[in-house]
């Protein structure tokens, strides 16, 4: 939803003032690299903790990352001008969560993390090339379709999360059967196509949006990359379980 109201409103692209420094494409790229580096640092901490001291030692850090990252992300979404301070905090917290999650997956399926990381950046690179060559364009209908599909996935995950407190879960989609794998493939595609919306936002903001939007654009791109990575982990784990 960050690519539509109330997050990335069109007014963002008309806020530049004479003499005021504006967002640049290179600045957004640099901020994205910085956030990814912070994620790696946070992930390395919990990853090493898991393998050196075990699950009990890593769980508090992982839960702190999950909950703290979610809270910081929500605040950042609605307070874009706070992004220069909140985006790095989100990256570190998300790294703490990802390190633990990745470690648990790796323990069960050796080599799966490297595969998921390679696929994540491979997909991102291919979509960037497709976007730059205009094979994929972020038209209004495209945006509406991706946002609607993303919202539907969120509702499904939310229903499953609430149901877990009552001992109920949505059947099939979390299993390694045909339905579960098909669902994961669909989610991976939608997560990947959200990258196109992020690329479009960064391109439209270049030289127009306020300078702090570099951090916000980088934050949005990193959120999508994290989601794509996690969904690829889930998909690969289902395939490896068969």
PDB file of C-alpha atoms in Angstrom:
ATOM      1  CA  UNK A   1       0.000   0.000   0.000  1.00  0.00           C
ATOM      2  CA  UNK A   2       2.989   2.334   0.250  1.00  0.00           C
ATOM      3  CA  UNK A   3       2.771   2.928  -3.503  1.00  0.00           C
ATOM      4  CA  UNK A   4      -0.707   4.457  -3.216  1.00  0.00           C
ATOM      5  CA  UNK A   5      -2.510   6.698  -0.728  1.00  0.00           C
ATOM      6  CA  UNK A   6      -1.877   7.495   2.046  1.00  0.00           C
ATOM      7  CA  UNK A   7       1.821   6.749   1.722  1.00  0.00           C
ATOM      8  CA  UNK A   8       3.245   7.739  -1.639  1.00  0.00           C
ATOM      9  CA  UNK A   9       0.775  10.436  -2.549  1.00  0.00           C
ATOM     10  CA  UNK A  10       1.113  12.317  -5.802  1.00  0.00           C
ATOM     11  CA  UNK A  11       1.690  15.539  -3.856  1.00  0.00           C
ATOM     12  CA  UNK A  12       5.120  14.203  -2.917  1.00  0.00           C
ATOM     13  CA  UNK A  13       6.200  14.924  -6.483  1.00  0.00           C
ATOM     14  CA  UNK A  14       5.124  18.558  -6.359  1.00  0.00           C
ATOM     15  CA  UNK A  15       6.771  19.616  -3.099  1.00  0.00           C
ATOM     16  CA  UNK A  16      10.062  20.862  -4.497  1.00  0.00           C
ATOM     17  CA  UNK A  17      10.812  24.513  -3.817  1.00  0.00           C
ATOM     18  CA  UNK A  18      13.313  26.831  -5.510  1.00  0.00           C
ATOM     19  CA  UNK A  19      16.708  26.552  -3.821  1.00  0.00           C
ATOM     20  CA  UNK A  20      15.712  23.452  -1.842  1.00  0.00           C
ATOM     21  CA  UNK A  21      17.763  20.297  -2.407  1.00  0.00           C
ATOM     22  CA  UNK A  22      15.761  17.512  -4.040  1.00  0.00           C
ATOM     23  CA  UNK A  23      15.917  13.744  -4.251  1.00  0.00           C
ATOM     24  CA  UNK A  24      18.289  12.187  -6.789  1.00  0.00           C
ATOM     25  CA  UNK A  25      18.412   8.734  -8.314  1.00  0.00           C
ATOM     26  CA  UNK A  26      22.016   8.229  -7.190  1.00  0.00           C
ATOM     27  CA  UNK A  27      21.126   9.335  -3.673  1.00  0.00           C
ATOM     28  CA  UNK A  28      18.315   6.780  -3.471  1.00  0.00           C
ATOM     29  CA  UNK A  29      20.658   4.059  -4.735  1.00  0.00           C
ATOM     30  CA  UNK A  30      23.302   4.975  -2.161  1.00  0.00           C
ATOM     31  CA  UNK A  31      20.732   4.899   0.642  1.00  0.00           C
ATOM     32  CA  UNK A  32      19.451   1.522  -0.529  1.00  0.00           C
ATOM     33  CA  UNK A  33      22.966   0.069  -0.433  1.00  0.00           C
ATOM     34  CA  UNK A  34      23.460   1.511   3.062  1.00  0.00           C
ATOM     35  CA  UNK A  35      20.216  -0.043   4.317  1.00  0.00           C
ATOM     36  CA  UNK A  36      21.103  -3.428   2.817  1.00  0.00           C
ATOM     37  CA  UNK A  37      24.487  -3.255   4.561  1.00  0.00           C
ATOM     38  CA  UNK A  38      22.771  -2.572   7.897  1.00  0.00           C
ATOM     39  CA  UNK A  39      20.469  -5.548   7.309  1.00  0.00           C
ATOM     40  CA  UNK A  40      23.490  -7.775   6.716  1.00  0.00           C
ATOM     41  CA  UNK A  41      25.122  -6.527   9.921  1.00  0.00           C
ATOM     42  CA  UNK A  42      21.997  -7.223  11.967  1.00  0.00           C
ATOM     43  CA  UNK A  43      21.498 -10.605  10.316  1.00  0.00           C
ATOM     44  CA  UNK A  44      25.100 -11.628  10.939  1.00  0.00           C
ATOM     45  CA  UNK A  45      24.623 -11.014  14.661  1.00  0.00           C
ATOM     46  CA  UNK A  46      21.605 -13.298  15.104  1.00  0.00           C
ATOM     47  CA  UNK A  47      22.933 -15.862  12.599  1.00  0.00           C
ATOM     48  CA  UNK A  48      26.164 -16.269  14.589  1.00  0.00           C
ATOM     49  CA  UNK A  49      24.253 -16.248  17.849  1.00  0.00           C
ATOM     50  CA  UNK A  50      22.039 -19.091  16.638  1.00  0.00           C
ATOM     51  CA  UNK A  51      24.950 -21.305  15.622  1.00  0.00           C
ATOM     52  CA  UNK A  52      27.140 -20.469  18.618  1.00  0.00           C
ATOM     53  CA  UNK A  53      24.613 -20.413  21.467  1.00  0.00           C
ATOM     54  CA  UNK A  54      21.483 -22.086  20.107  1.00  0.00           C
ATOM     55  CA  UNK A  55      17.807 -21.177  19.512  1.00  0.00           C
ATOM     56  CA  UNK A  56      17.124 -20.002  23.064  1.00  0.00           C
ATOM     57  CA  UNK A  57      19.757 -17.285  22.806  1.00  0.00           C
ATOM     58  CA  UNK A  58      18.582 -16.005  19.442  1.00  0.00           C
ATOM     59  CA  UNK A  59      14.817 -15.931  20.011  1.00  0.00           C
ATOM     60  CA  UNK A  60      14.706 -12.687  22.088  1.00  0.00           C
ATOM     61  CA  UNK A  61      16.783 -10.882  19.469  1.00  0.00           C
ATOM     62  CA  UNK A  62      14.711 -12.259  16.631  1.00  0.00           C
ATOM     63  CA  UNK A  63      11.413 -11.278  18.262  1.00  0.00           C
ATOM     64  CA  UNK A  64      12.791  -7.815  19.005  1.00  0.00           C
ATOM     65  CA  UNK A  65      13.642  -7.477  15.340  1.00  0.00           C
ATOM     66  CA  UNK A  66      10.246  -8.714  14.163  1.00  0.00           C
ATOM     67  CA  UNK A  67       8.153  -6.550  16.475  1.00  0.00           C
ATOM     68  CA  UNK A  68      10.441  -3.532  16.477  1.00  0.00           C
ATOM     69  CA  UNK A  69      10.851  -3.650  12.714  1.00  0.00           C
ATOM     70  CA  UNK A  70       7.096  -3.789  12.176  1.00  0.00           C
ATOM     71  CA  UNK A  71       6.499  -0.821  14.488  1.00  0.00           C
ATOM     72  CA  UNK A  72       9.263   1.292  12.947  1.00  0.00           C
ATOM     73  CA  UNK A  73       8.048   0.422   9.445  1.00  0.00           C
ATOM     74  CA  UNK A  74       4.501   1.533  10.233  1.00  0.00           C
ATOM     75  CA  UNK A  75       5.707   4.824  11.686  1.00  0.00           C
ATOM     76  CA  UNK A  76       7.959   5.406   8.668  1.00  0.00           C
ATOM     77  CA  UNK A  77       5.100   4.734   6.244  1.00  0.00           C
ATOM     78  CA  UNK A  78       3.001   7.523   7.710  1.00  0.00           C
ATOM     79  CA  UNK A  79       5.882   9.858   8.654  1.00  0.00           C
ATOM     80  CA  UNK A  80       7.983   9.919   5.503  1.00  0.00           C
ATOM     81  CA  UNK A  81       9.982  12.940   6.684  1.00  0.00           C
ATOM     82  CA  UNK A  82      11.288  10.821   9.585  1.00  0.00           C
ATOM     83  CA  UNK A  83      12.758   8.283   7.158  1.00  0.00           C
ATOM     84  CA  UNK A  84      16.393   9.494   7.472  1.00  0.00           C
ATOM     85  CA  UNK A  85      16.350   8.381  11.120  1.00  0.00           C
ATOM     86  CA  UNK A  86      13.827   5.530  11.018  1.00  0.00           C
ATOM     87  CA  UNK A  87      14.923   3.714   7.850  1.00  0.00           C
ATOM     88  CA  UNK A  88      18.363   2.740   9.265  1.00  0.00           C
ATOM     89  CA  UNK A  89      16.706   1.619  12.518  1.00  0.00           C
ATOM     90  CA  UNK A  90      14.277  -0.510  10.516  1.00  0.00           C
ATOM     91  CA  UNK A  91      17.147  -2.071   8.558  1.00  0.00           C
ATOM     92  CA  UNK A  92      19.023  -3.114  11.709  1.00  0.00           C
ATOM     93  CA  UNK A  93      15.886  -4.519  13.356  1.00  0.00           C
ATOM     94  CA  UNK A  94      14.851  -6.348  10.204  1.00  0.00           C
ATOM     95  CA  UNK A  95      18.361  -7.762   9.969  1.00  0.00           C
ATOM     96  CA  UNK A  96      18.055  -9.206  13.474  1.00  0.00           C
ATOM     97  CA  UNK A  97      14.859 -10.968  12.457  1.00  0.00           C
ATOM     98  CA  UNK A  98      16.156 -12.171   9.095  1.00  0.00           C
ATOM     99  CA  UNK A  99      19.347 -13.584  10.585  1.00  0.00           C
ATOM    100  CA  UNK A 100      17.403 -15.832  12.941  1.00  0.00           C
ATOM    101  CA  UNK A 101      14.787 -16.839  10.374  1.00  0.00           C
ATOM    102  CA  UNK A 102      17.449 -17.583   7.763  1.00  0.00           C
ATOM    103  CA  UNK A 103      19.442 -19.607  10.264  1.00  0.00           C
ATOM    104  CA  UNK A 104      16.471 -21.846  11.075  1.00  0.00           C
ATOM    105  CA  UNK A 105      15.779 -22.427   7.383  1.00  0.00           C
ATOM    106  CA  UNK A 106      19.447 -23.144   6.703  1.00  0.00           C
ATOM    107  CA  UNK A 107      19.624 -25.673   9.516  1.00  0.00           C
ATOM    108  CA  UNK A 108      16.785 -27.649   7.962  1.00  0.00           C
ATOM    109  CA  UNK A 109      17.649 -27.118   4.295  1.00  0.00           C
ATOM    110  CA  UNK A 110      21.410 -26.547   3.850  1.00  0.00           C
ATOM    111  CA  UNK A 111      22.195 -24.084   1.087  1.00  0.00           C
ATOM    112  CA  UNK A 112      18.685 -22.621   0.910  1.00  0.00           C
ATOM    113  CA  UNK A 113      19.699 -19.151   2.129  1.00  0.00           C
ATOM    114  CA  UNK A 114      22.291 -18.661  -0.596  1.00  0.00           C
ATOM    115  CA  UNK A 115      19.751 -19.805  -3.175  1.00  0.00           C
ATOM    116  CA  UNK A 116      17.104 -17.382  -1.864  1.00  0.00           C
ATOM    117  CA  UNK A 117      19.548 -14.453  -1.762  1.00  0.00           C
ATOM    118  CA  UNK A 118      20.761 -15.158  -5.311  1.00  0.00           C
ATOM    119  CA  UNK A 119      17.200 -15.456  -6.600  1.00  0.00           C
ATOM    120  CA  UNK A 120      16.113 -12.265  -4.831  1.00  0.00           C
ATOM    121  CA  UNK A 121      18.804 -10.121  -6.407  1.00  0.00           C
ATOM    122  CA  UNK A 122      18.531 -11.966  -9.706  1.00  0.00           C
ATOM    123  CA  UNK A 123      14.817 -11.233  -9.912  1.00  0.00           C
ATOM    124  CA  UNK A 124      15.378  -7.614  -8.848  1.00  0.00           C
ATOM    125  CA  UNK A 125      18.045  -7.133 -11.533  1.00  0.00           C
ATOM    126  CA  UNK A 126      15.906  -8.690 -14.275  1.00  0.00           C
ATOM    127  CA  UNK A 127      12.909  -6.550 -13.360  1.00  0.00           C
ATOM    128  CA  UNK A 128      15.079  -3.438 -13.245  1.00  0.00           C
ATOM    129  CA  UNK A 129      16.329  -4.190 -16.753  1.00  0.00           C
ATOM    130  CA  UNK A 130      12.776  -4.871 -17.940  1.00  0.00           C
ATOM    131  CA  UNK A 131      11.623  -1.593 -16.393  1.00  0.00           C
ATOM    132  CA  UNK A 132      14.484   0.444 -17.847  1.00  0.00           C
ATOM    133  CA  UNK A 133      13.853  -1.018 -21.304  1.00  0.00           C
ATOM    134  CA  UNK A 134      10.128  -0.303 -20.865  1.00  0.00           C
ATOM    135  CA  UNK A 135       9.134  -3.943 -21.294  1.00  0.00           C
ATOM    136  CA  UNK A 136       7.185  -3.380 -18.061  1.00  0.00           C
ATOM    137  CA  UNK A 137       5.557  -0.021 -17.394  1.00  0.00           C
ATOM    138  CA  UNK A 138       3.945   1.114 -14.174  1.00  0.00           C
ATOM    139  CA  UNK A 139       0.648   2.262 -15.662  1.00  0.00           C
ATOM    140  CA  UNK A 140      -2.288   3.192 -13.473  1.00  0.00           C
ATOM    141  CA  UNK A 141      -4.036  -0.126 -14.153  1.00  0.00           C
ATOM    142  CA  UNK A 142      -0.813  -1.980 -13.381  1.00  0.00           C
ATOM    143  CA  UNK A 143      -0.522  -0.163 -10.047  1.00  0.00           C
ATOM    144  CA  UNK A 144      -4.140  -0.877  -9.149  1.00  0.00           C
ATOM    145  CA  UNK A 145      -3.751  -4.560  -9.994  1.00  0.00           C
ATOM    146  CA  UNK A 146      -0.577  -5.021  -7.964  1.00  0.00           C
ATOM    147  CA  UNK A 147      -1.945  -3.079  -4.988  1.00  0.00           C
ATOM    148  CA  UNK A 148      -5.169  -5.119  -5.050  1.00  0.00           C
ATOM    149  CA  UNK A 149      -3.256  -8.409  -5.201  1.00  0.00           C
ATOM    150  CA  UNK A 150      -0.891  -7.267  -2.443  1.00  0.00           C
ATOM    151  CA  UNK A 151      -3.850  -6.296  -0.280  1.00  0.00           C
ATOM    152  CA  UNK A 152      -5.457  -9.683  -0.863  1.00  0.00           C
ATOM    153  CA  UNK A 153      -2.290 -11.491   0.191  1.00  0.00           C
ATOM    154  CA  UNK A 154      -2.102  -9.326   3.308  1.00  0.00           C
ATOM    155  CA  UNK A 155      -5.688 -10.235   4.223  1.00  0.00           C
ATOM    156  CA  UNK A 156      -4.953 -13.953   3.774  1.00  0.00           C
ATOM    157  CA  UNK A 157      -1.827 -13.755   5.936  1.00  0.00           C
ATOM    158  CA  UNK A 158      -3.624 -11.680   8.560  1.00  0.00           C
ATOM    159  CA  UNK A 159      -6.487 -14.177   8.726  1.00  0.00           C
ATOM    160  CA  UNK A 160      -4.012 -17.026   9.094  1.00  0.00           C
ATOM    161  CA  UNK A 161      -2.115 -15.186  11.827  1.00  0.00           C
ATOM    162  CA  UNK A 162      -5.284 -14.454  13.814  1.00  0.00           C
ATOM    163  CA  UNK A 163      -6.498 -18.018  13.300  1.00  0.00           C
ATOM    164  CA  UNK A 164      -3.245 -19.405  14.696  1.00  0.00           C
ATOM    165  CA  UNK A 165      -4.215 -18.076  18.127  1.00  0.00           C
ATOM    166  CA  UNK A 166      -7.295 -20.309  18.036  1.00  0.00           C
ATOM    167  CA  UNK A 167      -5.615 -23.402  16.647  1.00  0.00           C
ATOM    168  CA  UNK A 168      -6.873 -22.831  13.107  1.00  0.00           C
ATOM    169  CA  UNK A 169      -4.999 -22.181   9.893  1.00  0.00           C
ATOM    170  CA  UNK A 170      -5.895 -21.758   6.249  1.00  0.00           C
ATOM    171  CA  UNK A 171      -5.587 -25.225   4.682  1.00  0.00           C
ATOM    172  CA  UNK A 172      -3.139 -26.188   1.924  1.00  0.00           C
ATOM    173  CA  UNK A 173      -1.397 -22.846   1.325  1.00  0.00           C
ATOM    174  CA  UNK A 174       1.299 -23.504   3.946  1.00  0.00           C
ATOM    175  CA  UNK A 175       1.868 -27.084   2.864  1.00  0.00           C
ATOM    176  CA  UNK A 176       4.260 -28.468   0.262  1.00  0.00           C
ATOM    177  CA  UNK A 177       1.514 -29.757  -2.022  1.00  0.00           C
ATOM    178  CA  UNK A 178       0.522 -28.382  -5.410  1.00  0.00           C
ATOM    179  CA  UNK A 179      -1.780 -25.754  -3.888  1.00  0.00           C
ATOM    180  CA  UNK A 180       0.842 -24.583  -1.398  1.00  0.00           C
ATOM    181  CA  UNK A 181       3.552 -24.299  -4.037  1.00  0.00           C
ATOM    182  CA  UNK A 182       1.169 -22.569  -6.450  1.00  0.00           C
ATOM    183  CA  UNK A 183       0.198 -20.047  -3.780  1.00  0.00           C
ATOM    184  CA  UNK A 184       3.842 -19.323  -2.966  1.00  0.00           C
ATOM    185  CA  UNK A 185       4.628 -18.856  -6.658  1.00  0.00           C
ATOM    186  CA  UNK A 186       1.768 -16.358  -6.942  1.00  0.00           C
ATOM    187  CA  UNK A 187       2.983 -14.427  -3.889  1.00  0.00           C
ATOM    188  CA  UNK A 188       6.552 -14.382  -5.206  1.00  0.00           C
ATOM    189  CA  UNK A 189       5.332 -12.921  -8.513  1.00  0.00           C
ATOM    190  CA  UNK A 190       3.318 -10.203  -6.764  1.00  0.00           C
ATOM    191  CA  UNK A 191       6.204  -9.380  -4.426  1.00  0.00           C
ATOM    192  CA  UNK A 192       8.522  -9.132  -7.425  1.00  0.00           C
ATOM    193  CA  UNK A 193       6.150  -6.879  -9.366  1.00  0.00           C
ATOM    194  CA  UNK A 194       6.011  -4.536  -6.380  1.00  0.00           C
ATOM    195  CA  UNK A 195       9.640  -3.778  -7.245  1.00  0.00           C
ATOM    196  CA  UNK A 196       8.400  -2.153 -10.445  1.00  0.00           C
ATOM    197  CA  UNK A 197       6.307   0.252  -8.383  1.00  0.00           C
ATOM    198  CA  UNK A 198       9.372   1.053  -6.269  1.00  0.00           C
ATOM    199  CA  UNK A 199      11.489   1.701  -9.372  1.00  0.00           C
ATOM    200  CA  UNK A 200       8.758   3.945 -10.753  1.00  0.00           C
ATOM    201  CA  UNK A 201       8.563   5.940  -7.539  1.00  0.00           C
ATOM    202  CA  UNK A 202      12.318   6.472  -7.432  1.00  0.00           C
ATOM    203  CA  UNK A 203      12.392   7.545 -11.079  1.00  0.00           C
ATOM    204  CA  UNK A 204       9.500   9.989 -10.703  1.00  0.00           C
ATOM    205  CA  UNK A 205      10.984  11.467  -7.548  1.00  0.00           C
ATOM    206  CA  UNK A 206      14.371  12.163  -9.132  1.00  0.00           C
ATOM    207  CA  UNK A 207      14.918  15.924  -9.081  1.00  0.00           C
ATOM    208  CA  UNK A 208      11.378  16.586  -7.827  1.00  0.00           C
ATOM    209  CA  UNK A 209      10.698  15.100  -4.392  1.00  0.00           C
ATOM    210  CA  UNK A 210      12.286  16.483  -1.198  1.00  0.00           C
ATOM    211  CA  UNK A 211      15.754  15.218  -0.290  1.00  0.00           C
ATOM    212  CA  UNK A 212      14.535  13.092   2.628  1.00  0.00           C
ATOM    213  CA  UNK A 213      12.531  11.005   0.164  1.00  0.00           C
ATOM    214  CA  UNK A 214      15.786   9.312  -0.852  1.00  0.00           C
ATOM    215  CA  UNK A 215      15.670   7.493   2.475  1.00  0.00           C
ATOM    216  CA  UNK A 216      11.965   6.809   2.103  1.00  0.00           C
ATOM    217  CA  UNK A 217      12.389   5.434  -1.413  1.00  0.00           C
ATOM    218  CA  UNK A 218      15.261   3.243  -0.231  1.00  0.00           C
ATOM    219  CA  UNK A 219      13.127   2.070   2.693  1.00  0.00           C
ATOM    220  CA  UNK A 220      10.289   1.100   0.347  1.00  0.00           C
ATOM    221  CA  UNK A 221      12.620  -0.795  -1.970  1.00  0.00           C
ATOM    222  CA  UNK A 222      14.242  -2.662   0.930  1.00  0.00           C
ATOM    223  CA  UNK A 223      10.844  -3.623   2.368  1.00  0.00           C
ATOM    224  CA  UNK A 224       9.919  -5.186  -0.969  1.00  0.00           C
ATOM    225  CA  UNK A 225      13.256  -6.989  -1.248  1.00  0.00           C
ATOM    226  CA  UNK A 226      12.870  -8.418   2.257  1.00  0.00           C
ATOM    227  CA  UNK A 227       9.352  -9.611   1.449  1.00  0.00           C
ATOM    228  CA  UNK A 228      10.528 -11.185  -1.799  1.00  0.00           C
ATOM    229  CA  UNK A 229      13.422 -12.912  -0.014  1.00  0.00           C
ATOM    230  CA  UNK A 230      11.155 -14.376   2.662  1.00  0.00           C
ATOM    231  CA  UNK A 231       8.649 -15.608   0.103  1.00  0.00           C
ATOM    232  CA  UNK A 232      11.431 -17.236  -1.911  1.00  0.00           C
ATOM    233  CA  UNK A 233      12.628 -18.945   1.266  1.00  0.00           C
ATOM    234  CA  UNK A 234       9.116 -20.305   1.807  1.00  0.00           C
ATOM    235  CA  UNK A 235       8.808 -21.453  -1.802  1.00  0.00           C
ATOM    236  CA  UNK A 236      12.209 -23.144  -1.835  1.00  0.00           C
ATOM    237  CA  UNK A 237      11.496 -24.856   1.479  1.00  0.00           C
ATOM    238  CA  UNK A 238       8.247 -26.278   0.087  1.00  0.00           C
ATOM    239  CA  UNK A 239      10.044 -27.539  -2.996  1.00  0.00           C
ATOM    240  CA  UNK A 240      12.823 -29.069  -0.892  1.00  0.00           C
ATOM    241  CA  UNK A 241      10.250 -30.747   1.362  1.00  0.00           C
ATOM    242  CA  UNK A 242       8.716 -32.727  -1.497  1.00  0.00           C
TER     243      UNK A 242
END
